[in-house]
Coordinates of N, CA and C in Angstrom, one line a residue:
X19 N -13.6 -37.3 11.2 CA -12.2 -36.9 11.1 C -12.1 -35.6 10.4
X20 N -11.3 -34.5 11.0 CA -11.3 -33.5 10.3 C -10.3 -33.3 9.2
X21 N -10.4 -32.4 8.4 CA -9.9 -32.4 7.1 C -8.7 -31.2 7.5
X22 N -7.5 -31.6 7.2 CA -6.4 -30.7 7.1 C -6.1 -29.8 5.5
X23 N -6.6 -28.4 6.4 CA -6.4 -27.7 4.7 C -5.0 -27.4 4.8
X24 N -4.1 -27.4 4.9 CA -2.7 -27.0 5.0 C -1.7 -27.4 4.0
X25 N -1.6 -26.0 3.3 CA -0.5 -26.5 2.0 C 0.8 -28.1 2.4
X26 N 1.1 -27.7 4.0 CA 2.1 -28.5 4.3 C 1.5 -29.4 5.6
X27 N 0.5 -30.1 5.3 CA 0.1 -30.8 6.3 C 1.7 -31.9 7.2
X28 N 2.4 -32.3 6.2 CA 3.1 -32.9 7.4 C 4.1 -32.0 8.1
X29 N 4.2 -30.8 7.9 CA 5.0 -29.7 8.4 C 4.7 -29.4 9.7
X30 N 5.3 -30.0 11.1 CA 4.6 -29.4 12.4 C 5.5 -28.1 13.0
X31 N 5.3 -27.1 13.2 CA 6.2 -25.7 13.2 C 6.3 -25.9 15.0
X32 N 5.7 -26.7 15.5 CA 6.0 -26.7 16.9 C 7.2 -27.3 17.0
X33 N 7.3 -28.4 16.2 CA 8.8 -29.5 16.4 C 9.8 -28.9 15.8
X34 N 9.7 -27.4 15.1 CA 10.7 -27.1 14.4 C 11.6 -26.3 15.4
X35 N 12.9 -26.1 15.4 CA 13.9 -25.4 16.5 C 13.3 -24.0 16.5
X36 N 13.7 -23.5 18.0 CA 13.1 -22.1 18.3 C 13.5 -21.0 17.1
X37 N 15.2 -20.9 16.5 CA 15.6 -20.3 15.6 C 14.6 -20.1 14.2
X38 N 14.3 -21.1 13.6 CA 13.6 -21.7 12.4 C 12.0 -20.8 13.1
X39 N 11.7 -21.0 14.0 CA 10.5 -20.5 14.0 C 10.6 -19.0 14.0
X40 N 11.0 -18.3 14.7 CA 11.6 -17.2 14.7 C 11.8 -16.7 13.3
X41 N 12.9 -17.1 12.4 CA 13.2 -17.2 11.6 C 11.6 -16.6 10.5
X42 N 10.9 -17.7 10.1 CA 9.7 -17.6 10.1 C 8.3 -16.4 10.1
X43 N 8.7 -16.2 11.7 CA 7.6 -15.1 11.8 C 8.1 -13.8 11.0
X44 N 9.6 -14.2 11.5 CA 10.0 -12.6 10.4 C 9.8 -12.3 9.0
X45 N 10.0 -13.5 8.4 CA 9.6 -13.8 7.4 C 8.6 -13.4 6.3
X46 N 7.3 -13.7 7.5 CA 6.1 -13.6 7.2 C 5.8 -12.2 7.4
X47 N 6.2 -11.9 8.7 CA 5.9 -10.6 9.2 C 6.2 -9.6 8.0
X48 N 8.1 -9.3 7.7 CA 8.5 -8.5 6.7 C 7.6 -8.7 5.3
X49 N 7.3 -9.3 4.7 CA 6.5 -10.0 3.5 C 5.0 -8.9 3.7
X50 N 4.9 -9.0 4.5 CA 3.1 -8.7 5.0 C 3.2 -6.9 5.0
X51 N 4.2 -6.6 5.5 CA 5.0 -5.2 5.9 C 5.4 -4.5 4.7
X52 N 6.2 -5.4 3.3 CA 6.4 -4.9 2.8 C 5.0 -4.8 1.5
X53 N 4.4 -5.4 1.8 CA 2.9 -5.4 0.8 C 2.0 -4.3 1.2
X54 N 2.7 -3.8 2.8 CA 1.4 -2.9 2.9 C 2.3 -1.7 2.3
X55 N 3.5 -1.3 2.7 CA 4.5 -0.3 2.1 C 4.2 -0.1 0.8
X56 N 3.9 -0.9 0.1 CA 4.0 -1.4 -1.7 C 3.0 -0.6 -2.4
X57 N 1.4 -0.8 -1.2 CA 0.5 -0.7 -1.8 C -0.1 0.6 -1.1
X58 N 0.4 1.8 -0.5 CA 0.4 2.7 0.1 C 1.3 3.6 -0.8
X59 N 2.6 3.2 -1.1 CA 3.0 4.1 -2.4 C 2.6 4.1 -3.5
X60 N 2.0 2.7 -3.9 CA 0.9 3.1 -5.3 C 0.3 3.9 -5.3
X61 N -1.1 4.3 -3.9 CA -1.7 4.7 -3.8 C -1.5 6.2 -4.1
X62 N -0.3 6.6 -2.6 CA 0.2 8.4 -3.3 C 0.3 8.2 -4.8
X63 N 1.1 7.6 -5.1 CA 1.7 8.0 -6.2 C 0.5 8.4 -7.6
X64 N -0.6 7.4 -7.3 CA -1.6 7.5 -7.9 C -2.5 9.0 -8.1
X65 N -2.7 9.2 -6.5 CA -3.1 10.2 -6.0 C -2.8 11.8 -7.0
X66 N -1.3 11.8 -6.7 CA -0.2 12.5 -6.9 C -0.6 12.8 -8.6
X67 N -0.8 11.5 -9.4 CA -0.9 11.8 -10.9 C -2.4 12.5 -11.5
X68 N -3.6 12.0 -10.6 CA -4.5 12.1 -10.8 C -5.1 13.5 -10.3
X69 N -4.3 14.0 -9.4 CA -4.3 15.3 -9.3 C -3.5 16.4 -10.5
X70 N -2.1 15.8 -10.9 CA -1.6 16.3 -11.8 C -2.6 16.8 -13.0
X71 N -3.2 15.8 -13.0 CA -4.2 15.7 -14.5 C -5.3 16.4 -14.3
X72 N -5.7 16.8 -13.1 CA -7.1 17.3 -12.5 C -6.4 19.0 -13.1
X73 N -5.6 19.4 -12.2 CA -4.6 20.7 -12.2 C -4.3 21.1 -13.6
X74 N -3.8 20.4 -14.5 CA -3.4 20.7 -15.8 C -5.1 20.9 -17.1
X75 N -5.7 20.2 -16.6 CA -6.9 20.4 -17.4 C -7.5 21.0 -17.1
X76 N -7.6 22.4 -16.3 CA -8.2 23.1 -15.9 C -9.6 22.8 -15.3
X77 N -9.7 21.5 -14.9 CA -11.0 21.5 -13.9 C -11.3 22.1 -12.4
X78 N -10.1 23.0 -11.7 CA -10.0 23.5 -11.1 C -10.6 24.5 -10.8
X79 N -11.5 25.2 -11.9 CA -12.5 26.3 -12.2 C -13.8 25.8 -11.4
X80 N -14.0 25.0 -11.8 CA -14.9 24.0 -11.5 C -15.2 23.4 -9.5
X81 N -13.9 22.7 -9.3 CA -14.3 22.5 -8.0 C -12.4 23.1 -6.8
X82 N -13.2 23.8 -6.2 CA -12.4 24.7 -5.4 C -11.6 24.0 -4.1
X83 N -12.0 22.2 -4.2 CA -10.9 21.4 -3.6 C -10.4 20.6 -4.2
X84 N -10.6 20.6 -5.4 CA -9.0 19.6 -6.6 C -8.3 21.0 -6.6
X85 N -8.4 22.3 -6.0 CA -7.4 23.1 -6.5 C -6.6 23.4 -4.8
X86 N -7.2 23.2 -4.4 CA -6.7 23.2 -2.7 C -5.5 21.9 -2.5
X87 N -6.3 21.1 -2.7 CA -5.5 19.4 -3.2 C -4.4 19.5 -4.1
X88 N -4.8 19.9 -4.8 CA -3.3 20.5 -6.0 C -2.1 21.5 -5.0
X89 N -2.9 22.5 -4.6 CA -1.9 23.5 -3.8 C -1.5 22.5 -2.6
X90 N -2.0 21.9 -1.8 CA -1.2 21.0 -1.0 C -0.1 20.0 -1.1
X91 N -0.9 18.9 -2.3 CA 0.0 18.4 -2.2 C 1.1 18.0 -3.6
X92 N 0.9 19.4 -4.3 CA 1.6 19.2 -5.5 C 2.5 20.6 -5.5
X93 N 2.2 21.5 -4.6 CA 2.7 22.6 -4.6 C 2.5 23.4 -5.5
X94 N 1.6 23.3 -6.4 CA 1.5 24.1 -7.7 C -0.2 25.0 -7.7
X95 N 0.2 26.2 -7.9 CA -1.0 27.0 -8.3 C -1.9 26.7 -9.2
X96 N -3.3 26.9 -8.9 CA -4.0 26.9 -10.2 C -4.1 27.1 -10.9
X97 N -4.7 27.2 -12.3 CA -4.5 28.2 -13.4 C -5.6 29.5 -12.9
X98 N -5.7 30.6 -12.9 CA -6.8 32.0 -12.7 C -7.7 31.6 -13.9

């Protein structure tokens, strides 16, 4: 006999009205949508600081694409 791993084993989403299911996918869909949104602005935003900090501590002497990276996407010059 096989083993039902399902948080809601007696929950059958076939018997549920077409609305409810519907309902549902969106649900899940927007949920899934907004986690990837979530974690794509972290990431700029991350980006974004970790550049700041690259730019302001003058390691830019150093490598001539944290200062390219800075002029792109921070709009700020490097220090000469």
């Amino acid at each position: 006999m096989p083993v039902d791993y399902s948080p809601w084993p007696h929950l059958d989403v076939a018997a549920l009205p077409e609305p409810v299911r519907k309902f549902l996918l969106f649900t899940i869909a927007a949920s899934l949508y907004t986690g990837v949104v979530v974690i794509v602005v972290v990431m700029a935003v991350a980006t974004v600081n970790i550049l700041t900090v690259l730019m302001a501590s003058g390691l830019t002497e150093f490598s001539p694409l944290i200062a390219e990276l800075g002029n792109l996407f921070l709009n700020v010059k490097a220090p000469a």
